[in-house]
Amino acid sequence: MTDVTDPAGDHVNREPDVPLRRLFSVFWRIGILSFGGPAAQIALMHRVLVEEERWLDEPRFLSALSFCMLLPGPEAMQLATYAGWQLRGVPGGLLAGLLFVVPGALVVLGLAVLYMSVGHLPVMAALFLGVKAAVLVIVVEALLKVARKALHSPVHWFIAGLAFMAIFFLTVPFPGIILVSGLVGYFLLGSQDAAQSGTGRGGGSVSGTARTVALWMVVWWTPVLLLAAIGGYDVLVQLGNFFSRLAVVTFGGAYAVLAYLAQDVVTHHGWLTAGEMMDGLGLAETTPGPLILVTEFVGYIAGYRAGGVGLGIAGALVTLWVTFVPCFLWIFAGAPFIDRLTAQPRLKGALESITAAVVGVILNLSIWFGLHVLFTDLPSRQIGPVRLLIPDWYSLDWRVLAVGIVSAVMLLWRRQSLMRTLGVAALLGIGFGAMEHLAG
C-alpha cells in the first residue's frame, strides 16, 4: 500500500497502482455484465474486485459499501467509482464510474428512440403490457427484500408506516420524508456509546475537500445554467433542475428514487403517462447498468415531445449529466474520510431510519403502480388533507392481472431468474394481444 497525494490535495493510502488499461478491461466487463439491480451488481463487483483481482480486501470493500449506502444516488455505481479511486485516484474513479454507466446508457437511449418510433404499434403495446405486469411483481419483490433487511425493531416498522401514510394519503414530498426520518434516526436511534473511531486508513483536509466540492459543483451546474442563459430550451432546464434535486434526496436505492420520480413526472410535469413510466422501468430492468438509468428514458421522452428526436437526445444527455455527476462529487469529496464516517453511530442511526422510511415509500410505489397498471379508470377523491385513489372495478384489465399472477409465481415462489420472468411476461402479453386482434 502506498501513500500518495490526491488531486484534491489530500494524502491518502491506496492499493498499489493498477495500469489504467487493466482497470478499463475489468470495469468494462463489470459494466456490460451488471444486470439484475444493485444487489446483483454489488455481488458481481465483490467477486471481481475482492475474490478474483484481489484489489480490495474484505474490510475495505464492506466499509466502502456502507459509506455508499449513506449517500444519495445509485450505491452500486458509487461503489465502482470508489474502487477506481482507491486504485488510481480521480482518473481511476472517473474511468470505473463511467464504465459502469455508459454501456447501459447507450442501450437505454437506443431503446428509448425505438420506443417512441414504434412503441405504439399493436405488437409493441402487447409486449409492454406483459412487461408492466412483471415489473409490478419486481417492485413487490424489492419491497419484501428491503423490508427484511431494514425493519429490525418496532420503531423501524412505525417509521415505515408513517412514511407510507405521509406519501400515499397526504402527498408529503419525498425529500421531506427523508429529512424528517434522517433527523429522527440521528438524534433518537444513534447510539452515543458506540465506538467512534475507524480503521485510520486515509485522511482528508478541509481545504482539499472544499476545492473538490467547488470543482464538481461547477461541473454539475454549468450546462444547466448555460441552457437557461441561452433561452429557448425550457424543457432541458426543467429536466436539469428536477433531476438535480433528485440526485440530492434519493437515499435508499433505485426503488426509492422511482417512488419520487414516477409520481412527479406523471402527475406534476406530465412528461410521461403512468404506463410509459412502467415501460421505461421494464426497459431499465432488462439492460445492464444501474436501474436509475430509467431517468434517461424519462429525459428522452420529455425532450422528444417538446421538439423531436434531437431535443429528445439532448434531454437524455442532460438527465444523465445531472444524475451521475453528483455521484462523482460525493465519492471524490467523501472517500478520504470514509473510515471515520462509517464509524459514526449517529450516522448509522440516521441511515437505519431513512432505510425504514424507504420501505414505506416503496410500498406506496407498489400500490400506486399496481392501481395504475391494473385499472384504466382511477379517479381520486380529496377529503380534507387526505387524497384517496378509488379504482373503477369495471375497468380492471384481466390480462395484466393474469400476467402478474404468472410473474409472481415465477419470481416469488419458483425463484426463477429476472430475465426469464420478464421474457415469459412479454410473450404472454404478445399472446393476449394476438388473441384480442383475432377476436376483433
Coordinates of C-alpha atoms in Angstrom, one line a residue:
M1 CA 0.0 0.0 0.0
T2 CA 1.4 3.4 -1.0
D3 CA 0.9 6.9 0.3
V4 CA 0.1 9.4 -2.5
T5 CA -1.3 12.9 -2.9
D6 CA -4.8 13.1 -4.3
P7 CA -5.6 15.7 -6.9
A8 CA -7.8 17.4 -4.3
G9 CA -4.7 17.9 -2.1
D10 CA -5.3 15.1 0.4
H11 CA -2.8 12.4 1.4
V12 CA -4.5 9.0 1.3
N13 CA -3.4 5.4 1.5
R14 CA -4.2 3.4 -1.6
E15 CA -3.5 0.0 -3.0
P16 CA -0.6 -0.2 -5.5
D17 CA -1.3 1.4 -8.8
V18 CA -3.1 -0.8 -11.3
P19 CA -2.5 0.0 -15.0
L20 CA -5.3 2.1 -16.5
R21 CA -5.6 -0.4 -19.4
R22 CA -6.2 -3.2 -16.9
L23 CA -8.6 -1.1 -14.9
F24 CA -10.5 -0.3 -18.2
S25 CA -10.7 -4.0 -19.1
V26 CA -12.1 -5.1 -15.7
F27 CA -14.6 -2.3 -15.3
W28 CA -15.8 -2.6 -18.9
R29 CA -16.5 -6.3 -18.1
I30 CA -18.4 -5.3 -14.9
G31 CA -20.3 -2.6 -16.9
I32 CA -21.6 -4.9 -19.5
L33 CA -22.5 -7.7 -17.1
S34 CA -24.2 -5.6 -14.4
F35 CA -27.7 -6.9 -14.9
G36 CA -30.2 -7.6 -12.1
G37 CA -30.2 -4.4 -9.9
P38 CA -28.0 -3.2 -7.1
A39 CA -27.7 -6.5 -5.1
A40 CA -26.6 -8.4 -8.2
Q41 CA -24.2 -5.6 -9.2
I42 CA -22.6 -5.4 -5.8
A43 CA -22.2 -9.2 -5.7
L44 CA -20.5 -9.0 -9.1
M45 CA -18.1 -6.3 -8.0
H46 CA -17.3 -8.3 -4.9
R47 CA -16.5 -11.4 -6.9
V48 CA -14.3 -9.5 -9.4
L49 CA -12.6 -6.9 -7.2
V50 CA -12.2 -8.9 -3.9
E51 CA -12.0 -12.5 -4.9
E52 CA -10.6 -12.5 -8.5
E53 CA -8.4 -9.5 -8.8
R54 CA -7.7 -9.0 -5.0
W55 CA -7.6 -5.3 -5.5
L56 CA -9.6 -4.6 -2.3
D57 CA -9.7 -6.6 0.8
E58 CA -13.0 -7.6 2.5
P59 CA -13.0 -4.9 5.3
R60 CA -12.2 -2.1 2.8
F61 CA -15.0 -3.3 0.4
L62 CA -17.6 -3.5 3.2
S63 CA -16.6 -0.2 4.6
A64 CA -16.9 1.4 1.2
L65 CA -20.3 -0.2 0.7
S66 CA -21.6 1.1 4.0
F67 CA -20.4 4.6 3.0
C68 CA -22.1 4.4 -0.4
M69 CA -25.3 3.4 1.2
L70 CA -25.2 6.6 3.3
L71 CA -25.1 8.7 0.1
P72 CA -28.0 9.7 -2.2
G73 CA -27.9 8.1 -5.7
P74 CA -27.1 4.6 -7.0
E75 CA -24.9 2.9 -4.5
A76 CA -23.5 0.3 -6.9
M77 CA -22.2 3.0 -9.3
Q78 CA -20.7 4.9 -6.4
L79 CA -19.0 1.7 -5.1
A80 CA -17.5 1.2 -8.5
T81 CA -16.3 4.8 -8.5
Y82 CA -14.8 4.4 -5.1
A83 CA -12.9 1.2 -6.1
G84 CA -11.4 3.0 -9.1
W85 CA -10.4 6.0 -6.9
Q86 CA -8.8 3.7 -4.4
L87 CA -6.7 2.1 -7.2
R88 CA -5.8 5.1 -9.4
G89 CA -7.1 8.2 -7.8
V90 CA -9.5 10.6 -9.6
P91 CA -8.7 9.2 -13.1
G92 CA -9.4 5.7 -11.9
G93 CA -12.6 6.8 -10.2
L94 CA -13.8 8.5 -13.3
L95 CA -13.0 5.5 -15.5
A96 CA -14.6 3.0 -13.3
G97 CA -17.8 5.1 -12.7
L98 CA -18.2 5.9 -16.4
L99 CA -17.7 2.3 -17.5
F100 CA -20.3 1.2 -15.0
V101 CA -22.9 3.6 -16.5
V102 CA -22.1 4.1 -20.2
P103 CA -22.8 0.7 -21.7
G104 CA -26.3 0.6 -20.2
A105 CA -26.9 4.3 -21.0
L106 CA -26.2 3.6 -24.7
V107 CA -28.6 0.7 -24.7
V108 CA -31.4 2.6 -22.9
L109 CA -31.0 5.6 -25.3
G110 CA -31.3 3.3 -28.3
L111 CA -34.4 1.6 -26.8
A112 CA -36.0 4.9 -25.9
V113 CA -35.6 6.1 -29.6
L114 CA -37.1 2.8 -30.8
Y115 CA -39.9 3.0 -28.2
M116 CA -41.0 6.5 -29.4
S117 CA -40.7 5.4 -33.0
V118 CA -42.6 2.1 -32.9
G119 CA -43.7 1.7 -29.3
H120 CA -47.4 2.4 -30.2
L121 CA -47.7 -0.4 -32.7
P122 CA -50.1 -3.2 -31.5
V123 CA -47.3 -5.7 -31.1
M124 CA -45.2 -3.3 -29.0
A125 CA -48.2 -2.3 -26.9
A126 CA -48.9 -6.0 -26.2
L127 CA -45.3 -6.7 -25.3
F128 CA -45.1 -3.9 -22.9
L129 CA -48.4 -4.9 -21.3
G130 CA -46.7 -8.1 -20.2
V131 CA -43.6 -6.3 -19.1
K132 CA -45.6 -3.9 -16.9
A133 CA -47.2 -6.7 -15.1
A134 CA -43.9 -8.4 -14.4
V135 CA -42.3 -5.1 -13.3
L136 CA -45.1 -4.7 -10.7
V137 CA -44.1 -8.0 -9.2
I138 CA -40.4 -7.0 -9.3
V139 CA -41.2 -3.9 -7.3
V140 CA -43.1 -6.0 -4.7
E141 CA -40.1 -8.4 -4.5
A142 CA -37.9 -5.4 -3.9
L143 CA -40.2 -4.2 -1.1
L144 CA -40.0 -7.6 0.6
K145 CA -36.2 -7.8 0.4
V146 CA -35.7 -4.2 1.7
A147 CA -38.3 -4.8 4.5
R148 CA -36.5 -7.9 5.7
K149 CA -33.2 -6.1 5.9
A150 CA -34.4 -2.7 7.2
L151 CA -37.2 -3.3 9.7
H152 CA -35.3 -4.6 12.8
S153 CA -37.5 -3.2 15.5
P154 CA -41.0 -1.9 16.2
V155 CA -39.6 1.6 15.9
H156 CA -38.5 0.9 12.3
W157 CA -41.9 -0.6 11.5
F158 CA -43.5 2.5 12.9
I159 CA -41.3 4.8 10.8
A160 CA -42.1 2.8 7.7
G161 CA -45.9 3.0 8.4
L162 CA -45.8 6.8 8.9
A163 CA -43.7 7.3 5.8
F164 CA -46.3 5.3 3.7
M165 CA -49.2 7.2 5.1
A166 CA -47.5 10.5 4.6
I167 CA -46.7 10.0 0.9
F168 CA -49.7 7.9 -0.1
F169 CA -52.6 9.7 1.7
L170 CA -51.1 13.2 2.4
T171 CA -48.8 13.5 -0.6
V172 CA -46.0 14.7 1.6
P173 CA -42.9 15.4 -0.7
F174 CA -40.3 12.6 -0.7
P175 CA -37.4 14.9 0.3
G176 CA -39.4 16.0 3.4
I177 CA -39.9 12.3 4.5
I178 CA -36.2 11.6 4.0
L179 CA -35.2 14.7 6.0
V180 CA -37.5 14.0 9.0
S181 CA -36.7 10.3 9.1
G182 CA -32.9 11.1 9.0
L183 CA -33.2 13.6 11.8
V184 CA -35.2 11.1 13.9
G185 CA -32.6 8.4 13.4
Y186 CA -29.7 10.8 14.0
F187 CA -31.0 12.1 17.3
L188 CA -33.1 9.2 18.7
L189 CA -31.7 6.0 17.3
G190 CA -28.0 6.7 17.0
S191 CA -26.1 5.1 20.0
Q192 CA -23.9 7.7 21.8
D193 CA -21.9 4.9 23.5
A194 CA -20.6 3.1 20.4
A195 CA -17.0 3.4 19.5
Q196 CA -16.4 6.3 17.1
S197 CA -13.0 5.5 15.6
G198 CA -12.4 4.0 12.2
T199 CA -9.5 1.9 11.0
G200 CA -7.5 5.1 10.5
R201 CA -6.9 4.5 6.8
G202 CA -6.8 7.6 4.6
G203 CA -7.5 11.2 5.7
G204 CA -8.7 14.4 4.2
S205 CA -8.2 18.1 4.7
V206 CA -11.0 20.7 4.8
S207 CA -9.3 22.8 2.2
G208 CA -8.8 19.9 -0.2
T209 CA -12.4 18.8 0.3
A210 CA -13.7 22.3 -0.3
R211 CA -11.7 22.5 -3.6
T212 CA -13.1 19.2 -4.7
V213 CA -16.7 20.2 -3.9
A214 CA -16.3 23.6 -5.6
L215 CA -14.9 22.0 -8.8
W216 CA -17.6 19.4 -9.1
M217 CA -20.4 21.9 -8.3
V218 CA -19.2 23.9 -11.3
V219 CA -19.0 20.8 -13.5
W220 CA -22.5 19.8 -12.3
W221 CA -24.3 23.1 -12.8
T222 CA -22.5 24.7 -15.7
P223 CA -24.5 23.0 -18.5
V224 CA -27.9 23.8 -16.8
L225 CA -27.0 27.4 -16.3
L226 CA -25.8 27.8 -19.9
L227 CA -29.0 26.3 -21.2
A228 CA -31.0 28.7 -19.0
A229 CA -28.9 31.7 -20.2
I230 CA -29.2 30.8 -23.9
G231 CA -33.0 30.5 -23.6
G232 CA -35.4 28.5 -25.7
Y233 CA -34.7 25.2 -24.0
D234 CA -37.2 25.3 -21.2
V235 CA -37.7 21.6 -21.1
L236 CA -34.0 20.9 -20.8
V237 CA -33.7 23.4 -17.9
Q238 CA -36.7 21.9 -16.2
L239 CA -35.1 18.4 -16.6
G240 CA -31.8 19.7 -15.3
N241 CA -33.4 21.3 -12.2
F242 CA -35.7 18.3 -11.4
F243 CA -33.1 15.6 -11.7
S244 CA -30.5 17.7 -9.8
R245 CA -33.0 17.8 -6.9
L246 CA -33.5 14.1 -7.3
A247 CA -29.7 13.5 -7.1
V248 CA -29.6 15.1 -3.7
V249 CA -32.6 13.4 -2.0
T250 CA -32.7 9.9 -3.4
F251 CA -31.5 7.9 -0.4
G252 CA -32.4 4.3 -0.2
G253 CA -31.7 2.8 -3.6
A254 CA -33.3 2.8 -7.0
Y255 CA -36.9 1.9 -6.0
A256 CA -37.0 4.8 -3.5
V257 CA -35.9 7.0 -6.4
L258 CA -38.8 5.7 -8.5
A259 CA -41.3 6.5 -5.8
Y260 CA -40.4 10.1 -6.0
L261 CA -39.7 10.2 -9.7
A262 CA -42.7 8.3 -11.0
Q263 CA -45.5 10.4 -9.5
D264 CA -43.8 13.7 -10.1
V265 CA -43.0 13.1 -13.8
V266 CA -46.5 11.7 -14.4
T267 CA -48.8 13.9 -12.2
H268 CA -46.9 17.1 -11.8
H269 CA -44.8 17.6 -15.0
G270 CA -46.9 15.4 -17.3
W271 CA -43.8 14.3 -19.2
L272 CA -45.0 10.6 -19.3
T273 CA -48.1 8.6 -18.6
A274 CA -48.1 6.0 -15.8
G275 CA -48.0 3.3 -18.4
E276 CA -44.9 4.8 -20.2
M277 CA -43.2 5.1 -16.8
M278 CA -43.7 1.4 -16.3
D279 CA -42.4 0.6 -19.8
G280 CA -39.3 2.6 -19.0
L281 CA -38.8 0.7 -15.8
G282 CA -39.2 -2.5 -17.7
L283 CA -36.5 -1.5 -20.2
A284 CA -34.1 -0.4 -17.4
E285 CA -34.7 -3.8 -15.6
T286 CA -33.5 -5.7 -18.7
T287 CA -30.4 -3.7 -19.6
P288 CA -27.0 -3.5 -17.9
G289 CA -26.1 -0.7 -15.5
P290 CA -27.9 1.0 -12.6
L291 CA -31.7 0.9 -12.6
I292 CA -31.7 4.7 -12.2
L293 CA -31.0 4.8 -15.9
V294 CA -34.8 4.9 -16.2
T295 CA -34.3 8.7 -15.7
E296 CA -32.6 8.8 -19.1
F297 CA -35.7 7.3 -20.6
V298 CA -37.8 10.0 -19.0
G299 CA -35.5 12.7 -20.2
Y300 CA -35.6 11.4 -23.8
I301 CA -39.4 11.3 -23.9
A302 CA -39.8 14.7 -22.3
G303 CA -37.4 16.2 -24.8
Y304 CA -38.9 14.3 -27.8
R305 CA -42.4 15.6 -27.0
A306 CA -41.1 19.1 -26.8
G307 CA -39.1 19.1 -30.1
G308 CA -38.5 15.7 -31.7
V309 CA -35.5 13.3 -31.7
G310 CA -32.8 15.9 -31.4
L311 CA -34.2 17.5 -28.4
G312 CA -35.1 14.0 -27.0
I313 CA -31.4 13.0 -27.2
A314 CA -30.4 16.4 -25.6
G315 CA -33.0 15.7 -22.8
A316 CA -31.5 12.2 -22.2
L317 CA -27.9 13.7 -22.0
V318 CA -28.9 16.5 -19.6
T319 CA -30.7 13.9 -17.4
L320 CA -27.7 11.6 -17.4
W321 CA -25.3 14.5 -16.6
V322 CA -27.2 15.8 -13.6
T323 CA -28.0 12.3 -12.3
F324 CA -24.4 11.0 -12.3
V325 CA -22.1 13.9 -12.0
P326 CA -23.2 14.4 -8.3
C327 CA -22.2 10.8 -7.7
F328 CA -18.6 11.7 -8.5
L329 CA -18.8 14.7 -6.2
W330 CA -20.0 12.6 -3.3
I331 CA -17.2 10.0 -3.8
F332 CA -14.3 12.3 -4.5
A333 CA -15.2 14.6 -1.6
G334 CA -16.0 11.9 0.9
A335 CA -13.7 9.0 0.0
P336 CA -10.7 10.3 2.1
F337 CA -13.0 10.3 5.2
I338 CA -14.6 7.0 4.6
D339 CA -13.3 5.1 7.6
R340 CA -14.2 7.9 10.0
L341 CA -17.6 8.5 8.6
T342 CA -18.7 4.8 8.5
A343 CA -17.8 4.5 12.2
Q344 CA -20.1 7.3 13.4
P345 CA -23.0 5.7 15.3
R346 CA -25.3 8.7 14.8
L347 CA -24.9 8.5 11.0
K348 CA -25.7 4.8 11.3
G349 CA -28.9 5.6 13.2
A350 CA -29.9 8.2 10.6
L351 CA -29.2 5.6 7.8
E352 CA -31.3 3.0 9.5
S353 CA -34.2 5.4 10.0
I354 CA -34.0 6.5 6.4
T355 CA -34.0 2.9 5.2
A356 CA -37.0 2.1 7.3
A357 CA -38.8 5.1 5.8
V358 CA -37.9 3.9 2.3
V359 CA -39.8 0.7 3.0
G360 CA -42.9 2.8 3.4
V361 CA -42.1 4.8 0.2
I362 CA -41.6 1.6 -1.8
L363 CA -44.9 0.2 -0.5
N364 CA -46.5 3.5 -1.8
L365 CA -44.8 2.9 -5.1
S366 CA -46.1 -0.7 -5.3
I367 CA -49.7 0.3 -4.7
W368 CA -49.5 3.4 -6.9
F369 CA -48.0 1.4 -9.8
G370 CA -50.4 -1.5 -9.2
L371 CA -53.5 0.6 -9.4
H372 CA -52.4 2.5 -12.5
V373 CA -51.5 -0.7 -14.3
L374 CA -54.5 -2.9 -13.3
F375 CA -57.2 -0.2 -13.8
T376 CA -57.8 2.0 -16.8
D377 CA -60.2 4.3 -14.8
L378 CA -58.7 5.5 -11.5
P379 CA -60.4 8.7 -10.1
S380 CA -59.1 10.3 -7.0
R381 CA -61.1 12.0 -4.2
Q382 CA -59.8 14.6 -1.8
I383 CA -61.2 14.6 1.8
G384 CA -59.6 17.4 3.7
P385 CA -55.8 16.8 3.5
V386 CA -56.3 13.1 2.6
R387 CA -56.2 12.0 -1.0
L388 CA -57.8 8.7 -1.9
L389 CA -57.5 6.7 -5.2
I390 CA -60.7 4.8 -5.8
P391 CA -60.4 2.3 -8.7
D392 CA -63.4 1.6 -11.0
W393 CA -63.6 -2.2 -10.7
Y394 CA -65.3 -2.4 -14.1
S395 CA -62.1 -1.1 -15.7
L396 CA -59.9 -3.9 -14.3
D397 CA -57.6 -5.2 -17.1
W398 CA -57.8 -9.0 -16.6
R399 CA -54.8 -9.5 -18.9
V400 CA -52.4 -7.6 -16.7
L401 CA -53.8 -9.5 -13.6
A402 CA -53.2 -12.8 -15.3
V403 CA -49.6 -12.0 -16.4
G404 CA -49.0 -10.6 -12.9
I405 CA -50.1 -13.8 -11.2
V406 CA -47.8 -15.9 -13.5
S407 CA -44.9 -13.5 -12.9
A408 CA -45.5 -13.7 -9.1
V409 CA -45.4 -17.5 -9.2
M410 CA -42.2 -17.5 -11.3
L411 CA -40.4 -14.8 -9.3
L412 CA -41.6 -15.2 -5.7
W413 CA -42.4 -18.9 -5.5
R414 CA -40.4 -20.7 -8.1
R415 CA -37.4 -18.3 -7.7
Q416 CA -36.9 -18.0 -11.5
S417 CA -34.5 -15.5 -12.9
L418 CA -35.5 -11.9 -13.6
M419 CA -34.7 -12.2 -17.3
R420 CA -36.7 -15.4 -17.7
T421 CA -39.7 -13.9 -15.8
L422 CA -39.6 -10.8 -18.0
G423 CA -39.3 -12.9 -21.1
V424 CA -42.3 -15.1 -20.3
A425 CA -44.4 -12.0 -19.3
A426 CA -43.5 -10.3 -22.6
L427 CA -44.5 -13.4 -24.6
L428 CA -47.8 -13.7 -22.6
G429 CA -48.5 -10.0 -23.4
I430 CA -48.0 -10.6 -27.1
G431 CA -50.2 -13.7 -26.9
F432 CA -53.0 -11.8 -25.3
G433 CA -52.6 -9.1 -27.9
A434 CA -52.8 -11.6 -30.7
M435 CA -56.0 -13.1 -29.2
E436 CA -57.6 -9.7 -28.9
H437 CA -56.7 -8.9 -32.5
L438 CA -58.2 -12.1 -33.8
A439 CA -61.3 -11.7 -31.7
G440 CA -61.7 -8.1 -33.0

